[in-house]
């Protein structure tokens, strides 16, 4: 049973560029949440997708956007990258949106130079 | 004030010790309480999942929730070097959809 898979695992960008991160949820899961984890900090909620719509959003600017596809996979897009966007981006899947039982991928580590 | 407060540590204990990890929170709407373990450069993995107040035990791990005090705990008995990791508390509420909020994480080192 495949768990949550994320790609790419590592990437380096420069300020002002755009990045797209991808996530495939655990088999049978239909909800995807994205988190940003800075070094030494806990994960910060970015947004949650369910039924291809953004259902909840954290305190992140509009530069952060996402999408969920009919097969439940998801993308996170970040535009106009800033140095402060350097972090581990975690995707978590769950069955239904009404649960806190999240299953995480290994993350995509983004470095902005 | 953060919604969830967690002492970042680090916490260093000898092998076999009982470890106590704690979090406090401010939002009384939280209903679901979780503990995640995160090894270096890995994603968090779910350890314990509880609903409302009470205790839950799973092997060497016991989770406690005291909603009246807005306080949750995780106890690890007979700690092992393999327990060395960062432990994240997390909680969520049904407010027209779930948004799980995490603490900062406590780094635990278990010395052999």
Coordinates of C-alpha atoms in Angstrom, one line a residue:
Chain A
X1 CA 0.0 0.0 0.0
X2 CA 1.7 3.2 -1.2
X3 CA 1.9 6.0 1.3
X4 CA 2.0 9.7 0.6
X5 CA 4.6 10.5 -2.1
X6 CA 6.0 13.9 -2.9
X7 CA 8.2 15.2 -5.6
X8 CA 10.8 16.6 -6.0
X9 CA 12.6 15.8 -2.8
X10 CA 15.0 18.7 -3.0
X11 CA 15.2 21.7 -5.2
X12 CA 17.0 25.0 -5.4
X13 CA 15.5 28.2 -6.8
X14 CA 16.4 31.9 -6.9
X15 CA 14.4 34.8 -5.6
X16 CA 11.5 35.8 -7.8
X17 CA 11.2 32.4 -9.5
X18 CA 8.2 30.1 -9.3
X19 CA 8.0 26.5 -8.0
X20 CA 5.5 23.7 -8.3
X21 CA 5.5 20.8 -5.8
X22 CA 3.5 17.6 -6.3
X23 CA 1.8 15.1 -4.0
X24 CA 0.1 11.8 -4.4
X25 CA -2.1 10.9 -1.4
X26 CA -2.2 7.6 0.4
X27 CA -4.3 5.0 -1.4
X28 CA -8.0 5.5 -0.5
X29 CA -7.5 9.1 0.8
X30 CA -9.3 11.9 -0.8
X31 CA -8.1 15.0 1.2
X32 CA -4.8 16.7 0.9
X33 CA -3.3 19.3 3.2
X34 CA -0.1 21.3 2.7
X35 CA 2.3 22.4 5.4
X36 CA 5.4 24.6 5.5
X37 CA 8.0 23.6 8.1
X38 CA 10.9 25.9 8.7
X39 CA 14.1 24.6 10.4
X40 CA 13.5 23.9 14.1
X41 CA 9.8 24.8 13.9
X42 CA 6.5 22.8 13.8
X43 CA 4.6 22.5 10.5
X44 CA 2.5 25.5 9.6
X45 CA -0.8 24.9 7.8
X46 CA -1.0 26.4 4.3
X47 CA -4.3 25.0 2.9
X48 CA -6.4 21.9 2.5
X49 CA -8.0 20.5 -0.6
X50 CA -11.1 18.3 -0.7
X51 CA -13.3 17.5 -3.7
X52 CA -10.9 19.6 -5.9
X53 CA -11.6 22.8 -3.9
X54 CA -9.7 24.7 -1.3
X55 CA -11.6 24.2 1.9
X56 CA -9.4 25.8 4.6
X57 CA -6.5 28.2 4.4
X58 CA -3.8 29.3 6.8
X59 CA -2.1 32.7 7.1
X60 CA -0.2 32.5 3.9
X61 CA -0.2 35.1 1.1
X62 CA -1.8 34.6 -2.3
X63 CA 1.6 33.8 -3.7
X64 CA 0.8 30.3 -2.4
X65 CA -1.8 28.5 -4.5
X66 CA -2.8 25.0 -5.1
X67 CA -4.8 22.5 -7.0
X68 CA -6.3 19.1 -6.5
X69 CA -6.9 16.8 -9.5
X70 CA -9.8 14.2 -9.9
X71 CA -7.4 11.4 -8.9
X72 CA -6.9 13.3 -5.5
X73 CA -3.3 14.2 -6.2
X74 CA -2.4 17.8 -5.6
X75 CA 0.1 20.6 -6.5
X76 CA 1.4 23.5 -4.4
X77 CA 2.6 26.5 -6.4
X78 CA 4.6 29.3 -4.9
X79 CA 5.2 32.5 -7.0
X80 CA 7.7 35.3 -6.6
X81 CA 9.9 33.3 -4.3
X82 CA 11.4 35.0 -1.3
X83 CA 14.4 33.9 0.8
X84 CA 12.0 33.2 3.7
X85 CA 10.2 30.6 1.6
X86 CA 13.1 28.2 2.2
X87 CA 11.6 25.3 4.1
X88 CA 10.4 21.7 4.1
X89 CA 7.0 21.5 2.4
X90 CA 5.0 18.6 3.6
X91 CA 1.9 17.1 2.1
X92 CA -0.5 15.2 4.3
X93 CA -3.4 13.1 3.2
X94 CA -6.5 12.0 5.1
X95 CA -9.8 10.2 4.5
X96 CA -12.4 12.9 4.4
X97 CA -11.8 16.5 5.6
X98 CA -13.3 16.0 9.0
X99 CA -10.4 14.3 10.7
X100 CA -7.1 15.4 12.2
X101 CA -5.6 12.0 11.4
X102 CA -3.0 13.0 8.9
X103 CA -0.5 10.8 7.0
X104 CA 2.6 12.7 5.8
X105 CA 5.0 12.4 3.0
X106 CA 8.7 12.8 3.3
X107 CA 8.5 16.4 2.1
X108 CA 10.1 18.6 -0.5
X109 CA 13.0 20.6 0.7
X110 CA 13.1 24.0 -1.0
X111 CA 16.1 26.3 -0.9
X112 CA 15.7 29.9 -2.2
X113 CA 19.0 31.7 -2.9
Chain B
X1 CA -0.1 34.1 22.0
X2 CA 0.3 31.0 19.9
X3 CA -2.7 28.6 19.7
X4 CA -0.5 25.7 20.7
X5 CA 2.6 26.0 23.0
X6 CA 5.2 23.3 23.3
X7 CA 8.6 23.5 24.9
X8 CA 11.2 22.9 22.1
X9 CA 13.7 21.3 24.5
X10 CA 16.1 19.6 23.9
X11 CA 15.3 17.0 26.4
X12 CA 18.0 14.4 27.2
X13 CA 17.3 11.3 29.2
X14 CA 19.1 8.0 29.9
X15 CA 17.8 4.8 28.3
X16 CA 15.0 3.2 30.3
X17 CA 13.7 6.5 31.7
X18 CA 10.1 7.6 31.6
X19 CA 9.7 10.7 29.4
X20 CA 7.0 13.2 29.8
X21 CA 6.2 15.6 26.9
X22 CA 3.5 18.3 27.2
X23 CA 1.6 21.0 25.3
X24 CA -0.9 23.7 26.2
X25 CA -3.4 25.3 24.0
X26 CA -5.8 28.3 24.0
X27 CA -8.6 27.3 21.6
X28 CA -11.3 25.5 23.6
X29 CA -12.9 24.3 20.3
X30 CA -10.1 21.7 19.8
X31 CA -11.6 18.2 19.9
X32 CA -8.9 16.0 18.3
X33 CA -5.5 15.7 19.8
X34 CA -2.5 14.0 18.2
X35 CA 1.1 13.2 18.8
X36 CA 3.5 12.9 15.9
X37 CA 7.1 11.7 15.8
X38 CA 9.5 13.1 13.3
X39 CA 13.0 11.8 12.7
X40 CA 15.6 14.1 11.2
X41 CA 14.9 14.9 7.5
X42 CA 11.7 12.8 7.5
X43 CA 8.0 13.6 7.5
X44 CA 6.0 13.3 10.7
X45 CA 4.4 10.0 11.6
X46 CA 1.3 9.6 13.6
X47 CA 1.9 8.1 17.1
X48 CA -1.3 8.7 19.0
X49 CA -4.8 10.0 18.1
X50 CA -7.4 10.8 20.8
X51 CA -10.8 12.5 20.8
X52 CA -11.8 14.8 23.7
X53 CA -10.5 14.2 27.2
X54 CA -9.1 11.0 28.7
X55 CA -6.2 8.6 28.4
X56 CA -5.1 6.4 25.6
X57 CA -2.4 3.7 25.8
X58 CA -0.5 2.0 23.0
X59 CA 2.4 -0.1 24.0
X60 CA 5.0 2.1 25.7
X61 CA 3.1 5.3 24.9
X62 CA 0.3 6.9 26.8
X63 CA -1.5 10.1 25.7
X64 CA -3.5 12.2 28.2
X65 CA -5.9 15.0 27.4
X66 CA -7.2 17.4 30.0
X67 CA -9.6 19.8 28.2
X68 CA -10.5 21.6 31.4
X69 CA -6.9 22.7 31.8
X70 CA -6.2 22.9 28.0
X71 CA -3.2 20.6 28.5
X72 CA -2.1 17.4 26.8
X73 CA 0.7 15.0 27.6
X74 CA 2.6 12.1 26.1
X75 CA 4.4 9.6 28.3
X76 CA 7.0 7.2 27.0
X77 CA 7.9 4.3 29.2
X78 CA 11.2 2.4 29.1
X79 CA 12.6 4.9 26.6
X80 CA 15.0 3.6 23.9
X81 CA 17.7 5.3 21.8
X82 CA 15.4 4.7 18.8
X83 CA 12.9 7.0 20.5
X84 CA 15.3 9.9 19.8
X85 CA 13.4 12.2 17.6
X86 CA 11.3 15.4 17.6
X87 CA 7.8 15.0 19.1
X88 CA 5.0 17.2 17.7
X89 CA 1.7 17.7 19.4
X90 CA -1.2 18.6 17.1
X91 CA -4.8 19.4 17.5
X92 CA -7.8 20.2 15.4
X93 CA -11.5 21.3 15.5
X94 CA -14.4 20.9 13.3
X95 CA -15.1 24.4 12.2
X96 CA -16.6 23.8 8.8
X97 CA -13.5 21.8 7.8
X98 CA -10.5 20.8 9.7
X99 CA -7.2 22.7 10.1
X100 CA -4.7 20.8 12.2
X101 CA -2.4 23.0 14.2
X102 CA 1.0 21.8 15.4
X103 CA 3.2 22.8 18.3
X104 CA 6.8 23.7 17.7
X105 CA 8.0 20.2 18.6
X106 CA 10.2 18.9 21.4
X107 CA 13.6 17.4 20.5
X108 CA 14.2 14.2 22.6
X109 CA 17.6 12.5 23.0
X110 CA 17.7 9.1 24.7
X111 CA 21.2 8.1 25.7
X112 CA 22.3 4.5 25.6

